XYZ file of C-alpha atoms in Angstrom:
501
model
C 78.066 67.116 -320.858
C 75.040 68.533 -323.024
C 73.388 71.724 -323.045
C 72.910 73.204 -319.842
C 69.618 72.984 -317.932
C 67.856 75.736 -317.447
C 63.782 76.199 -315.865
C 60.723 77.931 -317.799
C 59.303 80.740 -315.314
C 55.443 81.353 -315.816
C 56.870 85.255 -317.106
C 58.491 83.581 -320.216
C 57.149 83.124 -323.230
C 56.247 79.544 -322.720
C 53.499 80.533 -320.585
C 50.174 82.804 -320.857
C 51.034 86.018 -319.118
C 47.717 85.689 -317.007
C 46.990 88.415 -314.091
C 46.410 86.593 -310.457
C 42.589 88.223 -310.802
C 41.506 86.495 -313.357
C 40.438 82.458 -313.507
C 42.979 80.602 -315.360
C 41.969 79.106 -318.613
C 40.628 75.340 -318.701
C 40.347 74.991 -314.558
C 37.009 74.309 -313.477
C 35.046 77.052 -311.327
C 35.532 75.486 -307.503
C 32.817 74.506 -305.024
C 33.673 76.400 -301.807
C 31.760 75.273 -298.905
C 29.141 77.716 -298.107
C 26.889 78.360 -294.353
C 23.521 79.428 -294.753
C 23.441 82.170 -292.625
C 24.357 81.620 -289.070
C 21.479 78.489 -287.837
C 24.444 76.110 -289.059
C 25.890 77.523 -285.347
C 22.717 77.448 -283.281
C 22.837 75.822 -279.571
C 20.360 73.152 -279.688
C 18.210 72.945 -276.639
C 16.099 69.926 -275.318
C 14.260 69.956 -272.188
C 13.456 65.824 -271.084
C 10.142 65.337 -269.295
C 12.190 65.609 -265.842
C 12.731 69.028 -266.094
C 16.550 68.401 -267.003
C 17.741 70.486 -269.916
C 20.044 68.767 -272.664
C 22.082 72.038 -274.517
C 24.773 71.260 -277.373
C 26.933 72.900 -279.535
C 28.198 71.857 -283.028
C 31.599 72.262 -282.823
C 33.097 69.474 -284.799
C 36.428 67.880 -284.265
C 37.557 64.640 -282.450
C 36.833 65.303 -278.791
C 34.161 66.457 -277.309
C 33.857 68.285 -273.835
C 30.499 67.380 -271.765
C 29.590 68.061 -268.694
C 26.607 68.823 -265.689
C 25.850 72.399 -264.721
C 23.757 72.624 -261.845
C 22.361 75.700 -259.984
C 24.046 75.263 -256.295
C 26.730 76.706 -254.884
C 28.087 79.089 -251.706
C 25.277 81.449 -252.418
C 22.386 78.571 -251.252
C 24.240 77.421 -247.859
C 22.185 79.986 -245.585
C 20.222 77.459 -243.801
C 23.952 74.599 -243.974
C 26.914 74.789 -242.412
C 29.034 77.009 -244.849
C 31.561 75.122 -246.590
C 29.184 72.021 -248.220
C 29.761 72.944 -252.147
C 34.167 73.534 -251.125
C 33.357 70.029 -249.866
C 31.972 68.943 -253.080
C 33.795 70.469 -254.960
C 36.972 68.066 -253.602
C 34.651 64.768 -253.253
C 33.781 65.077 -256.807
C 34.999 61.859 -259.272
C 35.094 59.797 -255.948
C 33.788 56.574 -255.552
C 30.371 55.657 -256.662
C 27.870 52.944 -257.177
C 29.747 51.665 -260.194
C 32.847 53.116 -259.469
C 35.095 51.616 -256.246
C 37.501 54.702 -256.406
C 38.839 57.829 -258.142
C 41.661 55.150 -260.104
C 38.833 53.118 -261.506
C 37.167 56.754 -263.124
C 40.353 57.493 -264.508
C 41.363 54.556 -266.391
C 37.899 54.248 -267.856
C 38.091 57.680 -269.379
C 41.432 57.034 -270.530
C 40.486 54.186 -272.845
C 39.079 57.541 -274.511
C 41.699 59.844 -274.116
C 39.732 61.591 -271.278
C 40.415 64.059 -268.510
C 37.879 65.395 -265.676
C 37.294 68.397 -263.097
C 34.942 69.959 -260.757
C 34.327 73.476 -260.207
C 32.003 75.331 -257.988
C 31.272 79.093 -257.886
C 28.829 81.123 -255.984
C 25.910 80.091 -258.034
C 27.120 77.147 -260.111
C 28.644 73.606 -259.663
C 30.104 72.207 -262.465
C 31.511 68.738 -263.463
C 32.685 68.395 -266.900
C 34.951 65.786 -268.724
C 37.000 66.042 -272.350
C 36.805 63.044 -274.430
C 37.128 61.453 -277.589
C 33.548 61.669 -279.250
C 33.279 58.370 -279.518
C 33.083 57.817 -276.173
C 30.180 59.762 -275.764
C 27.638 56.655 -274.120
C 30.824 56.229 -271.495
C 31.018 59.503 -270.527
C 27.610 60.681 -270.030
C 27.124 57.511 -267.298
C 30.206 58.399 -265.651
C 28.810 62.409 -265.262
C 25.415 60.519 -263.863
C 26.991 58.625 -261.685
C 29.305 60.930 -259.880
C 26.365 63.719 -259.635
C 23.972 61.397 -258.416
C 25.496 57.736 -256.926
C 28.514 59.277 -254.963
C 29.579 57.059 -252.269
C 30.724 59.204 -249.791
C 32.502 56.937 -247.515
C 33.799 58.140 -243.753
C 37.653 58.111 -245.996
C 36.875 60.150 -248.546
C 35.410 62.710 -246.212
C 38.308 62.734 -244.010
C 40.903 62.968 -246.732
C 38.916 66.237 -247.682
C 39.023 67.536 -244.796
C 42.751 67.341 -244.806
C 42.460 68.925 -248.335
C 40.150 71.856 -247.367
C 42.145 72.626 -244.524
C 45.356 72.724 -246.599
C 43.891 74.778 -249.091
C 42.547 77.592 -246.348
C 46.106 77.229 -245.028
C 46.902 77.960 -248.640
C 44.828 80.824 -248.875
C 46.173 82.784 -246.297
C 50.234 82.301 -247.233
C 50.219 82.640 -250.750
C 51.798 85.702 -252.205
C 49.041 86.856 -254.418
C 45.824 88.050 -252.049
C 43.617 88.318 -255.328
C 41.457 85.447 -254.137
C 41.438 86.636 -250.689
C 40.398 89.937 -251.251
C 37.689 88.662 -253.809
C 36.050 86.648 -250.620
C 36.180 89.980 -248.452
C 34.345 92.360 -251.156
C 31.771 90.090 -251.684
C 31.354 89.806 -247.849
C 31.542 93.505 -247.562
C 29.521 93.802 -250.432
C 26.130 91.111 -249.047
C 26.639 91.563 -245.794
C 25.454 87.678 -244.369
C 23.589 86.720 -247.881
C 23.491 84.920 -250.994
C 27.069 85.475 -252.350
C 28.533 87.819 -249.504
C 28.215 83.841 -247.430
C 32.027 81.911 -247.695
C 32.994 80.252 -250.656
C 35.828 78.356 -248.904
C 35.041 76.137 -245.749
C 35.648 78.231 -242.702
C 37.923 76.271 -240.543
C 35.582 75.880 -237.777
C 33.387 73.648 -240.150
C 35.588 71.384 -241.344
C 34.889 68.709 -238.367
C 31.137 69.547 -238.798
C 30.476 68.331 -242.387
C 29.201 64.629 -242.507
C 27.714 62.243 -245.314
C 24.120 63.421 -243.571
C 25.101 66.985 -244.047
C 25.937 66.897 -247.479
C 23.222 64.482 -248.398
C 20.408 66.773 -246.986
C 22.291 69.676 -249.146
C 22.424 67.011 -251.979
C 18.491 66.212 -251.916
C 17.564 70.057 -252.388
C 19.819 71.521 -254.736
C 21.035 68.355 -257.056
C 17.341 67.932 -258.483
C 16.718 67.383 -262.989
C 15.301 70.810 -262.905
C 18.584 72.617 -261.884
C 21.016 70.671 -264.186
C 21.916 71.454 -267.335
C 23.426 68.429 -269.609
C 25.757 70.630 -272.217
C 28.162 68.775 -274.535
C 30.320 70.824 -276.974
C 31.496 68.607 -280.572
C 28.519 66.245 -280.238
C 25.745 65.229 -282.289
C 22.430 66.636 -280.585
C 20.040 63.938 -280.725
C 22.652 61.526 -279.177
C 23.195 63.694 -276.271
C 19.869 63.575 -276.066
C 19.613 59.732 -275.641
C 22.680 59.360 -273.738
C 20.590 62.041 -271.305
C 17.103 59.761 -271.316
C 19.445 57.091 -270.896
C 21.299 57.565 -267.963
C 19.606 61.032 -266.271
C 16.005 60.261 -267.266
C 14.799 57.707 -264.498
C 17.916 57.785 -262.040
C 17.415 57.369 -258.399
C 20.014 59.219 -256.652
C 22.134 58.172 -253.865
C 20.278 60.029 -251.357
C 16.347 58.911 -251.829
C 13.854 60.366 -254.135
C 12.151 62.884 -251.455
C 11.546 65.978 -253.074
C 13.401 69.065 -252.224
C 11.857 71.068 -249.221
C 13.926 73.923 -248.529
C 15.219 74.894 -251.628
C 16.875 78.939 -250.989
C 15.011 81.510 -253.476
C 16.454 84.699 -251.694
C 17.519 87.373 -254.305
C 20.764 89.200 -253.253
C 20.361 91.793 -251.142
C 23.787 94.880 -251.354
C 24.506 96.417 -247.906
C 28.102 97.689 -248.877
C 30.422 97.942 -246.100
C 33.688 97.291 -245.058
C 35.669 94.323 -244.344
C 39.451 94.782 -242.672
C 41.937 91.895 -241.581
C 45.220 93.468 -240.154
C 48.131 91.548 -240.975
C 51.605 91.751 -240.841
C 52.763 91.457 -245.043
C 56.143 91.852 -244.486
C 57.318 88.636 -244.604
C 54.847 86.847 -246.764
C 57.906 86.279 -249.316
C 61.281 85.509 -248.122
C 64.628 85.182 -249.786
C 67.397 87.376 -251.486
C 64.655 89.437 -253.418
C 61.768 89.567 -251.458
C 58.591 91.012 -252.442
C 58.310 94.388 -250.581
C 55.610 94.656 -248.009
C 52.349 95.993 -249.270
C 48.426 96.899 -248.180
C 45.698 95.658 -250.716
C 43.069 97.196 -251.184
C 39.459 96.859 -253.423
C 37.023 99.225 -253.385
C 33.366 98.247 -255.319
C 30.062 99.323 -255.949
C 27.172 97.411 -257.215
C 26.315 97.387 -260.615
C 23.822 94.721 -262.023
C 22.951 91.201 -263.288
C 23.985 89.860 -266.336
C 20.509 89.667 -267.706
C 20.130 93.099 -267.489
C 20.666 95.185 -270.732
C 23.274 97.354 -268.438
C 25.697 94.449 -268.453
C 26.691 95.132 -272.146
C 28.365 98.743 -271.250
C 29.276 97.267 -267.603
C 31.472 95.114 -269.255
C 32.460 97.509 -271.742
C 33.184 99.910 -268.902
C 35.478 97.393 -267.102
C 37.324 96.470 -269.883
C 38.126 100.787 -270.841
C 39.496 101.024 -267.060
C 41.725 97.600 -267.550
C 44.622 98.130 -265.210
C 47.181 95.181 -264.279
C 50.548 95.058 -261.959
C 53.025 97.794 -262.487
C 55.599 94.954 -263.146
C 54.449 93.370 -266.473
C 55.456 92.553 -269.511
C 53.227 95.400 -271.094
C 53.617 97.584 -268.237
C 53.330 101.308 -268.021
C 55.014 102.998 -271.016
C 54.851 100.056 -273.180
C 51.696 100.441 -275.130
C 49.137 99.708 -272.701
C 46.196 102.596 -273.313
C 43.284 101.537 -270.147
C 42.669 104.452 -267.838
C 43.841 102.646 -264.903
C 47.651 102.545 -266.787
C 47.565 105.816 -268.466
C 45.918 107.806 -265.231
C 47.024 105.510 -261.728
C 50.120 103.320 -263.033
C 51.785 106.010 -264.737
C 51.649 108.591 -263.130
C 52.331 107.163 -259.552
C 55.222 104.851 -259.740
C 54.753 103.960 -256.043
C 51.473 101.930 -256.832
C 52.443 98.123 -257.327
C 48.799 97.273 -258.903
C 45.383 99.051 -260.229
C 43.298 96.312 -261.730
C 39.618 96.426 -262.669
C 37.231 93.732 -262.216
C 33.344 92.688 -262.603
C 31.780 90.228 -260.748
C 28.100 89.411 -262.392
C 25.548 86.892 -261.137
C 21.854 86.625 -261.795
C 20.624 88.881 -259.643
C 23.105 91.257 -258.912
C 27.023 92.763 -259.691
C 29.613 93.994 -258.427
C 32.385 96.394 -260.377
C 35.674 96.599 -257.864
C 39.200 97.790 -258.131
C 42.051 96.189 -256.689
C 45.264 98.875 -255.870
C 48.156 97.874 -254.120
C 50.985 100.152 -252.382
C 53.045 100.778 -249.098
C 51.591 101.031 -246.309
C 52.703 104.555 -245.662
C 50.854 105.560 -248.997
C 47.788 103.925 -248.333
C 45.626 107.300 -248.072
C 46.835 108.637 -251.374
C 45.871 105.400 -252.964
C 42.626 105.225 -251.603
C 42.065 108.785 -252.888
C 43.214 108.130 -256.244
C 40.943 105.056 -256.609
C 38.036 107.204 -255.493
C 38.829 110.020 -258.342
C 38.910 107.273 -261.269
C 35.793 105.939 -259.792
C 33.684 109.455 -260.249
C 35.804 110.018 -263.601
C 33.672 107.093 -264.827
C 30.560 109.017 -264.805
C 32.485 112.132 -267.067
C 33.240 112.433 -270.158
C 33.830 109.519 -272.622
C 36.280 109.371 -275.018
C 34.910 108.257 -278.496
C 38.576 106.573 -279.396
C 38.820 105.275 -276.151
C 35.219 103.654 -276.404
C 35.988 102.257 -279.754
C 39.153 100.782 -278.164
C 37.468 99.019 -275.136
C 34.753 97.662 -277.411
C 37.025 96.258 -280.028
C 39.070 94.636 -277.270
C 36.022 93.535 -275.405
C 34.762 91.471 -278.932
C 38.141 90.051 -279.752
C 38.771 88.794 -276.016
C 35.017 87.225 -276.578
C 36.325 85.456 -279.862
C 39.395 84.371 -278.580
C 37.931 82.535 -275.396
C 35.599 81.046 -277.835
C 38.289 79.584 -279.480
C 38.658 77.171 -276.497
C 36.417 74.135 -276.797
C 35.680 74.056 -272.511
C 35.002 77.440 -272.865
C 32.565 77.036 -275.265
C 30.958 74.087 -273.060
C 30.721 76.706 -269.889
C 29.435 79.372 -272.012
C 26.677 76.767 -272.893
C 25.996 75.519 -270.054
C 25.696 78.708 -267.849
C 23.766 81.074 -270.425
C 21.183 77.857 -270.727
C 20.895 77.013 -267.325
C 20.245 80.998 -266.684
C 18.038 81.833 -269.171
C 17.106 78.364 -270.818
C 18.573 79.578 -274.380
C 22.142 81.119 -275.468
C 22.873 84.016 -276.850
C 25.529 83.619 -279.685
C 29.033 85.411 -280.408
C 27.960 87.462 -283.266
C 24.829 88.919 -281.430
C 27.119 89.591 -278.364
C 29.549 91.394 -280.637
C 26.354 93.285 -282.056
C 25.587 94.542 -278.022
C 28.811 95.337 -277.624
C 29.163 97.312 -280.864
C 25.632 99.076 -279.947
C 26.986 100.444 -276.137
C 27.442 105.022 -277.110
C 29.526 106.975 -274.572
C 26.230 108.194 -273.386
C 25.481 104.338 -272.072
C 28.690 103.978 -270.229
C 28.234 107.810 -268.404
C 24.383 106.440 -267.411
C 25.684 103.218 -265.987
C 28.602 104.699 -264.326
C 26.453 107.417 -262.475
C 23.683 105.039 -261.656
C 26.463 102.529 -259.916
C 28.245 105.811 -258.252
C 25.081 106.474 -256.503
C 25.103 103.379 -254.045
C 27.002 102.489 -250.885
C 30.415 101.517 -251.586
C 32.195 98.176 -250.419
C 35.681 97.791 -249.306
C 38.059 95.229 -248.311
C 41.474 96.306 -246.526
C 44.089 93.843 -245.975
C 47.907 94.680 -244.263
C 48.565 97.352 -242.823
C 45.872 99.722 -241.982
C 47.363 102.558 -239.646
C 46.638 104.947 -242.683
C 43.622 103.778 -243.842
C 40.548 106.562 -244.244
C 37.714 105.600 -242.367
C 34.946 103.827 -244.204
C 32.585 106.756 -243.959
C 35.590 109.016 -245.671
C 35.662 106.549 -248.393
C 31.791 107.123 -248.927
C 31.908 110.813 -248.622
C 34.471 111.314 -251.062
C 32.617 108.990 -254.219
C 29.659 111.130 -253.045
C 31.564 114.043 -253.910
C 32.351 115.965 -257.424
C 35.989 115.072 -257.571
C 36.535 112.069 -255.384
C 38.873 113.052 -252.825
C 38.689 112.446 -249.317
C 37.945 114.852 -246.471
C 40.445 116.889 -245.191
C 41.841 115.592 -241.604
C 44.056 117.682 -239.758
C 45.621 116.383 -236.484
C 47.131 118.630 -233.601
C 50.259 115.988 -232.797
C 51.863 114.172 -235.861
């Protein structure tokens, strides 16, 4: 059969015995591709003779997300019926000039591999659609026309009125409260203003919201100088035509009038309480049934995010952390915020200790959410009101370094996202009229000493706190308890004593 076959291994003697640090002989030196510093990732900002502002990112790739930020929301509905942007937010991609229905929208962005959605906030509407970049022309008309040609026929109205009410209905069954609670803080929190008003339709509004209602809304808050055009994996200067194309000269759907009672108020913090008593016992049924609990948040105000304090806010949220005591990382598996090392793991009765910051232009709010039973609702309370002054103590230099580090790489790995990138556009734009990039973010963050976080946390601790309460509340402290005891050195609550138990 012939001499056996056998392979030459680059260690033999056939081959140069050359070290994987040096070039290899005869291969010519590669080009790498190189970015001159970081301008090769600047946000590109145009402002059109309208006052609308065209923002864009260079993210390059196939699609492209694009969308319309504009400056409206709960927080503006003072002098409405509460309830008009929840309504908008369900009417959007309707029927417009152009358009007969929502089918018609939908099969035209197909033809690009396209998907849409709507989402208001307290201070922001936003309609956005994902596309293939090709489709750019298409897609840009489609975002003009459903901002500014709806139709608003007497059936779409009615069918989301059916849908609002539904999703209140929603709202008050569901399991998790997280939402709920998050609508009593911030009406705790701004007591009858700016974002303590409903972001959800109250019920008793539903039948009240018309086509005139919204339109009158429509005419003062949808105007070119509170939009913000933002497109993420799109060339600049064809945003920028689409935008003089479509955006430039439109007449919207509900006259050219300019806006007369446009809502400037700045957010005013009254802190306060907020209680709704309700019977959690059965909220989920079957042969393992969630176990009946009272949620509750406690806040205090902190501050806007164009303040220089929102750095070490944030940094400060993200060291307390938290979660449910049921998790996948869940006490004694690694997790290292205080609100697991101090509250979760030391008190197994506590279903949930879970940090959150609110931000908006004007104002903040820093809250945490604990859950237990009933029966232990006063020791919770109390414990949530000891990690609160502990924020003002001592920092830990590991811990710091910890919070930052996971702070920056939650940053980057949002930004991974291409509609995240397109929000983070649109909003830091439409706030501030430029954007702040990633790496001078992670600078901030990097910059925030233990003495910042102490500073901010004792600043915050002097202020009125807000609470919302929801379940049973036989055992909880009274509000003015609550406030006397984050007034104090170690956080707990007076002493009661009662003749009769």
């Amino acid at each position: 059969f012939g001499p056996s076959a056998h392979r030459q291994f680059s260690s033999g003697g056939a081959y140069p015995n050359i070290p994987l640090s040096s070039p290899l002989p005869g291969v010519p030196k590669p080009v790498f591709a190189t970015v001159d510093g970081q301008e090769k990732f600047e946000t590109k900002v145009t402002r059109l003779d309208n006052g609308l502002q065209v923002a864009s990112q260079n993210k390059f790739g196939q699609f492209c997300t694009v969308g319309i930020l504009i400056n409206s929301g709960s927080r503006y509905e003072a002098k409405y019926f509460s309830g008009i942007a929840h309504f908008l937010e369900k009417l959007a991609f309707s029927s417009t000039a152009r358009f007969d229905n929502k089918d018609e929208i939908l099969l035209t962005l197909e033809k690009h591999g396209g998907i849409c959605d709507c989402q208001t906030s307290r201070d922001t509407t936003m309609y956005a659609v994902s596309a293939d970049s090709k489709g750019l022309d298409t897609v840009v008309g489609l975002l003009a026309e459903v901002t500014l040609h709806p139709r608003l026929t007497d059936e779409e109205i009615e069918m989301t009125r059916m849908a609002v009410q539904f999703e209140l209905e929603d709202l008050n069954m569901r399991p998790d409260p997280e939402p709920l609670l998050t609508e009593m803080i911030h009406e705790a929190a701004y007591r009858g203003n700016t974002v303590g008003l409903h972001r959800f339709c109250p019920s008793e509004n539903i039948a009240k919201i018309d086509r005139e209602v919204l339109h009158s809304y429509l005419r003062n808050y949808y105007t070119p100088d509170r939009m913000v055009l933002a497109g993420v994996g799109v060339e600049h200067e064809h945003l920028v035509e689409c935008a003089e194309k479509y955006l430039l000269r439109a007449q919207p759907a509900w006259g050219s009038a300019g806006a007369v009672e446009v809502d400037r108020s700045v957010a005013q913090y009254t802190g306060g309480i907020v209680k709704l008593e309700r019977d959690m016992s059965n909220v989920s049924l079957g042969p393992t049934p969630i176990p009946e609990l009272t949620h509750i948040m406690v806040g205090l105000e902190s501050c806007s995010f164009l303040e220089e304090d929102f750095i070490p806010f944030a940094v400060l949220n993200m060291m307390m952390g938290g979660g449910g005591s049921f998790s996948a990382g869940g006490p004694g598996k690694g997790m290292f915020s205080r609100l697991y090392l101090n509250v979760l793991n030391r008190h197994h009765w506590m279903y949930n200790a879970t940090s959150y910051h609110h931000s908006y232009e004007d104002t903040g709010l820093l809250c945490i959410h604990a859950s237990a039973d009933p029966r232990q609702v006063r020791e919770m309370v109390e414990i949530i009101t000891k990690e609160f002054i502990l924020m003002g103590g001592a920092v830990d230099a590991v811990e710091l370094e910890r919070a930052k580090t996971q702070l920056m790489s939650m940053l980057m790995m949002n930004l991974e996202s291409r509609p995240v990138i397109f929000e983070d556009v649109g909003r830091q734009v439409l706030a501030t009229c430029s954007r702040k990039l990633p790496h001078e973010l992670c600078t901030l963050i990097r910059n925030v000493k233990p003495e910042d976080v102490r500073r901010v946390a004792s600043k915050m601790l002097r202020g009125k706190p807000a609470v919302a309460a929801l379940g049973d509340l036989t055992n909880l402290p009274t509000y003015e308890h609550i406030q006397a005891a984050l007034a104090s050195r170690d956080g707990r609550l007076p002493r009661t004593y009662r003749l009769f138990r």
